[in-house]
PDB file of C-alpha atoms in Angstrom:
ATOM      1  CA  MET A   1       0.329  34.140  -7.841  1.00  0.00           C
ATOM      2  CA  SER A   2      -2.024  31.892  -5.887  1.00  0.00           C
ATOM      3  CA  ALA A   3      -0.955  28.350  -5.150  1.00  0.00           C
ATOM      4  CA  GLU A   4      -2.204  25.860  -7.744  1.00  0.00           C
ATOM      5  CA  PHE A   5      -2.139  23.046  -5.197  1.00  0.00           C
ATOM      6  CA  LYS A   6      -1.753  22.562  -1.472  1.00  0.00           C
ATOM      7  CA  ILE A   7       1.049  20.495   0.050  1.00  0.00           C
ATOM      8  CA  VAL A   8       1.391  20.033   3.802  1.00  0.00           C
ATOM      9  CA  PRO A   9       4.576  18.853   5.553  1.00  0.00           C
ATOM     10  CA  GLU A  10       2.924  15.523   6.490  1.00  0.00           C
ATOM     11  CA  ALA A  11       2.515  14.777   2.767  1.00  0.00           C
ATOM     12  CA  VAL A  12       6.264  14.789   2.101  1.00  0.00           C
ATOM     13  CA  MET A  13       8.315  11.732   2.969  1.00  0.00           C
ATOM     14  CA  ALA A  14      11.052   9.318   2.063  1.00  0.00           C
ATOM     15  CA  ALA A  15       9.899   5.818   1.113  1.00  0.00           C
ATOM     16  CA  SER A  16      11.277   2.460  -0.008  1.00  0.00           C
ATOM     17  CA  PRO A  17       8.614   0.826  -2.202  1.00  0.00           C
ATOM     18  CA  ALA A  18       9.842  -2.073  -4.311  1.00  0.00           C
ATOM     19  CA  ASP A  19       7.708  -1.538  -7.412  1.00  0.00           C
ATOM     20  CA  LYS A  20       5.120   0.663  -9.121  1.00  0.00           C
ATOM     21  CA  PRO A  21       2.079  -0.871  -7.325  1.00  0.00           C
ATOM     22  CA  ALA A  22       3.828  -0.353  -3.965  1.00  0.00           C
ATOM     23  CA  ILE A  23       4.547   3.283  -4.897  1.00  0.00           C
ATOM     24  CA  LEU A  24       0.857   3.911  -5.598  1.00  0.00           C
ATOM     25  CA  GLU A  25      -0.094   2.215  -2.299  1.00  0.00           C
ATOM     26  CA  ALA A  26       2.427   4.313  -0.347  1.00  0.00           C
ATOM     27  CA  LEU A  27       1.171   7.471  -2.044  1.00  0.00           C
ATOM     28  CA  ALA A  28      -2.468   6.627  -1.221  1.00  0.00           C
ATOM     29  CA  LYS A  29      -1.539   6.132   2.443  1.00  0.00           C
ATOM     30  CA  VAL A  30       0.258   9.492   2.533  1.00  0.00           C
ATOM     31  CA  PHE A  31      -2.777  11.250   1.021  1.00  0.00           C
ATOM     32  CA  ALA A  32      -5.057   9.489   3.526  1.00  0.00           C
ATOM     33  CA  ARG A  33      -2.935  10.480   6.510  1.00  0.00           C
ATOM     34  CA  ALA A  34      -2.086  14.035   5.431  1.00  0.00           C
ATOM     35  CA  TYR A  35      -5.472  15.092   4.042  1.00  0.00           C
ATOM     36  CA  SER A  36      -7.949  12.743   5.773  1.00  0.00           C
ATOM     37  CA  LEU A  37      -8.855  11.041   2.501  1.00  0.00           C
ATOM     38  CA  GLU A  38      -9.951   7.434   2.100  1.00  0.00           C
ATOM     39  CA  ALA A  39      -6.801   5.470   1.159  1.00  0.00           C
ATOM     40  CA  ASP A  40      -8.684   2.812  -0.841  1.00  0.00           C
ATOM     41  CA  GLU A  41     -10.526   5.439  -2.885  1.00  0.00           C
ATOM     42  CA  VAL A  42      -7.309   7.315  -3.611  1.00  0.00           C
ATOM     43  CA  LEU A  43      -5.511   4.089  -4.553  1.00  0.00           C
ATOM     44  CA  ASP A  44      -8.345   2.955  -6.849  1.00  0.00           C
ATOM     45  CA  SER A  45      -8.361   6.366  -8.563  1.00  0.00           C
ATOM     46  CA  LEU A  46      -4.573   6.399  -9.003  1.00  0.00           C
ATOM     47  CA  ARG A  47      -4.608   2.848 -10.413  1.00  0.00           C
ATOM     48  CA  GLU A  48      -7.458   3.693 -12.776  1.00  0.00           C
ATOM     49  CA  ARG A  49      -5.568   6.728 -14.109  1.00  0.00           C
ATOM     50  CA  GLU A  50      -2.338   4.731 -14.429  1.00  0.00           C
ATOM     51  CA  GLN A  51      -4.131   2.157 -16.614  1.00  0.00           C
ATOM     52  CA  LEU A  52      -4.720   4.915 -19.188  1.00  0.00           C
ATOM     53  CA  GLY A  53      -0.955   5.354 -19.511  1.00  0.00           C
ATOM     54  CA  SER A  54       2.042   5.745 -17.296  1.00  0.00           C
ATOM     55  CA  THR A  55       2.383   8.980 -15.370  1.00  0.00           C
ATOM     56  CA  GLY A  56       6.156   8.509 -15.495  1.00  0.00           C
ATOM     57  CA  PHE A  57       7.155  12.052 -16.403  1.00  0.00           C
ATOM     58  CA  GLY A  58      10.773  11.345 -17.352  1.00  0.00           C
ATOM     59  CA  ARG A  59      14.128  12.285 -15.801  1.00  0.00           C
ATOM     60  CA  GLY A  60      13.456  10.052 -12.794  1.00  0.00           C
ATOM     61  CA  VAL A  61      10.107  11.652 -11.931  1.00  0.00           C
ATOM     62  CA  ALA A  62       6.551  10.308 -11.836  1.00  0.00           C
ATOM     63  CA  ILE A  63       3.405  12.379 -11.289  1.00  0.00           C
ATOM     64  CA  PRO A  64       0.572   9.974 -10.451  1.00  0.00           C
ATOM     65  CA  HIS A  65      -2.669  11.925 -10.353  1.00  0.00           C
ATOM     66  CA  ALA A  66      -6.412  11.450 -10.117  1.00  0.00           C
ATOM     67  CA  ARG A  67      -9.652  13.208  -9.340  1.00  0.00           C
ATOM     68  CA  ILE A  68     -11.969  12.172  -6.512  1.00  0.00           C
ATOM     69  CA  GLU A  69     -15.180  13.334  -4.876  1.00  0.00           C
ATOM     70  CA  GLY A  70     -15.163  15.116  -1.558  1.00  0.00           C
ATOM     71  CA  ILE A  71     -12.265  17.548  -1.778  1.00  0.00           C
ATOM     72  CA  THR A  72     -12.425  21.237  -2.599  1.00  0.00           C
ATOM     73  CA  ARG A  73      -8.978  21.955  -4.039  1.00  0.00           C
ATOM     74  CA  PRO A  74      -5.998  20.075  -5.497  1.00  0.00           C
ATOM     75  CA  VAL A  75      -3.703  18.539  -2.894  1.00  0.00           C
ATOM     76  CA  ALA A  76      -0.242  17.111  -3.447  1.00  0.00           C
ATOM     77  CA  ALA A  77       2.142  14.636  -1.870  1.00  0.00           C
ATOM     78  CA  CYS A  78       5.793  13.885  -2.519  1.00  0.00           C
ATOM     79  CA  LEU A  79       7.738  10.658  -2.061  1.00  0.00           C
ATOM     80  CA  ARG A  80      11.467  10.497  -2.518  1.00  0.00           C
ATOM     81  CA  LEU A  81      12.400   6.893  -3.090  1.00  0.00           C
ATOM     82  CA  ALA A  82      15.414   5.262  -1.451  1.00  0.00           C
ATOM     83  CA  GLN A  83      16.134   3.355  -4.682  1.00  0.00           C
ATOM     84  CA  PRO A  84      14.976   4.128  -8.249  1.00  0.00           C
ATOM     85  CA  VAL A  85      11.971   2.028  -9.319  1.00  0.00           C
ATOM     86  CA  ASP A  86      10.723   1.198 -12.818  1.00  0.00           C
ATOM     87  CA  PHE A  87       7.559   3.217 -13.497  1.00  0.00           C
ATOM     88  CA  ASP A  88       7.129   2.636 -17.251  1.00  0.00           C
ATOM     89  CA  ALA A  89       8.236   6.209 -17.909  1.00  0.00           C
ATOM     90  CA  ALA A  90       8.343   7.434 -21.495  1.00  0.00           C
ATOM     91  CA  ASP A  91      12.136   7.852 -21.342  1.00  0.00           C
ATOM     92  CA  GLY A  92      12.589   4.376 -19.811  1.00  0.00           C
ATOM     93  CA  MET A  93      14.347   5.772 -16.729  1.00  0.00           C
ATOM     94  CA  PRO A  94      13.349   4.471 -13.295  1.00  0.00           C
ATOM     95  CA  VAL A  95      11.911   7.058 -10.901  1.00  0.00           C
ATOM     96  CA  ASP A  96      13.179   8.187  -7.528  1.00  0.00           C
ATOM     97  CA  LEU A  97      10.920  11.224  -7.112  1.00  0.00           C
ATOM     98  CA  VAL A  98       7.137  10.778  -7.071  1.00  0.00           C
ATOM     99  CA  PHE A  99       4.842  13.784  -6.880  1.00  0.00           C
ATOM    100  CA  GLY A 100       1.180  12.800  -6.444  1.00  0.00           C
ATOM    101  CA  LEU A 101      -1.808  15.022  -7.121  1.00  0.00           C
ATOM    102  CA  ILE A 102      -5.438  14.531  -6.108  1.00  0.00           C
ATOM    103  CA  SER A 103      -7.987  17.052  -7.378  1.00  0.00           C
ATOM    104  CA  PRO A 104     -11.741  17.520  -6.992  1.00  0.00           C
ATOM    105  CA  ALA A 105     -13.803  15.294  -9.308  1.00  0.00           C
ATOM    106  CA  GLU A 106     -15.300  18.341 -11.063  1.00  0.00           C
ATOM    107  CA  GLY A 107     -12.065  20.346 -10.994  1.00  0.00           C
ATOM    108  CA  GLY A 108     -10.929  19.857 -14.581  1.00  0.00           C
ATOM    109  CA  THR A 109      -9.288  23.261 -15.014  1.00  0.00           C
ATOM    110  CA  ALA A 110      -7.869  23.355 -11.479  1.00  0.00           C
ATOM    111  CA  HIS A 111      -6.463  19.840 -11.998  1.00  0.00           C
ATOM    112  CA  LEU A 112      -4.739  20.849 -15.234  1.00  0.00           C
ATOM    113  CA  HIS A 113      -3.324  24.034 -13.689  1.00  0.00           C
ATOM    114  CA  ALA A 114      -1.998  22.049 -10.703  1.00  0.00           C
ATOM    115  CA  LEU A 115      -0.419  19.427 -12.996  1.00  0.00           C
ATOM    116  CA  ALA A 116       1.206  22.207 -15.019  1.00  0.00           C
ATOM    117  CA  ALA A 117       2.551  23.839 -11.833  1.00  0.00           C
ATOM    118  CA  ILE A 118       4.042  20.531 -10.646  1.00  0.00           C
ATOM    119  CA  SER A 119       5.505  19.904 -14.085  1.00  0.00           C
ATOM    120  CA  ARG A 120       7.143  23.358 -14.114  1.00  0.00           C
ATOM    121  CA  LEU A 121       8.493  22.788 -10.611  1.00  0.00           C
ATOM    122  CA  LEU A 122      10.043  19.445 -11.530  1.00  0.00           C
ATOM    123  CA  ARG A 123      11.419  20.643 -14.879  1.00  0.00           C
ATOM    124  CA  ASP A 124      13.370  23.336 -13.032  1.00  0.00           C
ATOM    125  CA  GLU A 125      16.847  21.774 -12.957  1.00  0.00           C
ATOM    126  CA  THR A 126      17.899  23.503  -9.727  1.00  0.00           C
ATOM    127  CA  MET A 127      14.739  22.423  -7.899  1.00  0.00           C
ATOM    128  CA  HIS A 128      14.863  18.890  -9.316  1.00  0.00           C
ATOM    129  CA  GLU A 129      18.440  18.532  -8.114  1.00  0.00           C
ATOM    130  CA  ALA A 130      17.649  20.024  -4.691  1.00  0.00           C
ATOM    131  CA  LEU A 131      14.705  17.637  -4.186  1.00  0.00           C
ATOM    132  CA  SER A 132      16.721  14.641  -5.368  1.00  0.00           C
ATOM    133  CA  ASN A 133      19.685  15.503  -3.150  1.00  0.00           C
ATOM    134  CA  ALA A 134      17.900  16.684   0.002  1.00  0.00           C
ATOM    135  CA  PRO A 135      19.712  14.884   2.850  1.00  0.00           C
ATOM    136  CA  ASN A 136      16.553  13.899   4.757  1.00  0.00           C
ATOM    137  CA  GLU A 137      12.768  14.265   4.987  1.00  0.00           C
ATOM    138  CA  GLU A 138      13.059  17.506   6.950  1.00  0.00           C
ATOM    139  CA  ALA A 139      15.105  19.148   4.183  1.00  0.00           C
ATOM    140  CA  LEU A 140      12.707  17.806   1.540  1.00  0.00           C
ATOM    141  CA  ARG A 141       9.745  19.210   3.479  1.00  0.00           C
ATOM    142  CA  GLY A 142      11.518  22.547   3.843  1.00  0.00           C
ATOM    143  CA  LEU A 143      12.049  22.863   0.104  1.00  0.00           C
ATOM    144  CA  LEU A 144       8.423  22.070  -0.723  1.00  0.00           C
ATOM    145  CA  THR A 145       6.947  24.108   2.136  1.00  0.00           C
ATOM    146  CA  ASN A 146       8.962  27.118   0.977  1.00  0.00           C
ATOM    147  CA  ILE A 147       7.539  26.723  -2.535  1.00  0.00           C
ATOM    148  CA  SER A 148       4.001  26.349  -1.234  1.00  0.00           C
ATOM    149  CA  ASP A 149       4.381  29.361   1.083  1.00  0.00           C
ATOM    150  CA  ARG A 150       5.994  31.467  -1.634  1.00  0.00           C
ATOM    151  CA  ASP A 151       3.272  30.640  -4.167  1.00  0.00           C
ATOM    152  CA  ALA A 152       0.517  31.392  -1.649  1.00  0.00           C
ATOM    153  CA  ALA A 153       1.908  34.875  -0.959  1.00  0.00           C
TER     154      ALA A 153
END
């Protein structure tokens, strides 16, 4: 199976944002640094999508996502939060795991496939628990890099 999205080690980190707007800002900065994207453009796109409805997935997970010009394939980032933060999730639970996705502006099908792949990954109870309980950023990166490498093979 080919990878539905790309995630690089630099796009995986622990963070301590205080609220939902700070989470989106932190995520935009990670995308900018890891994939050489424009942080303001990513942030504006994430905010615009969030206004349509919360991307709080449930079970302590949020999947903020957007589409922007200038990229050729879906790219992902992961933040594990030091403390759970309210994200207006459907189940009312605060989130401590945020998986962001940025896809090409014209990549409707690729975007949906990448969202589905992330959703499957985070619905897997063993993986969800491993990501939530990883002792540090290095362990978190290892888990996600292994998935990305395995899916690319």
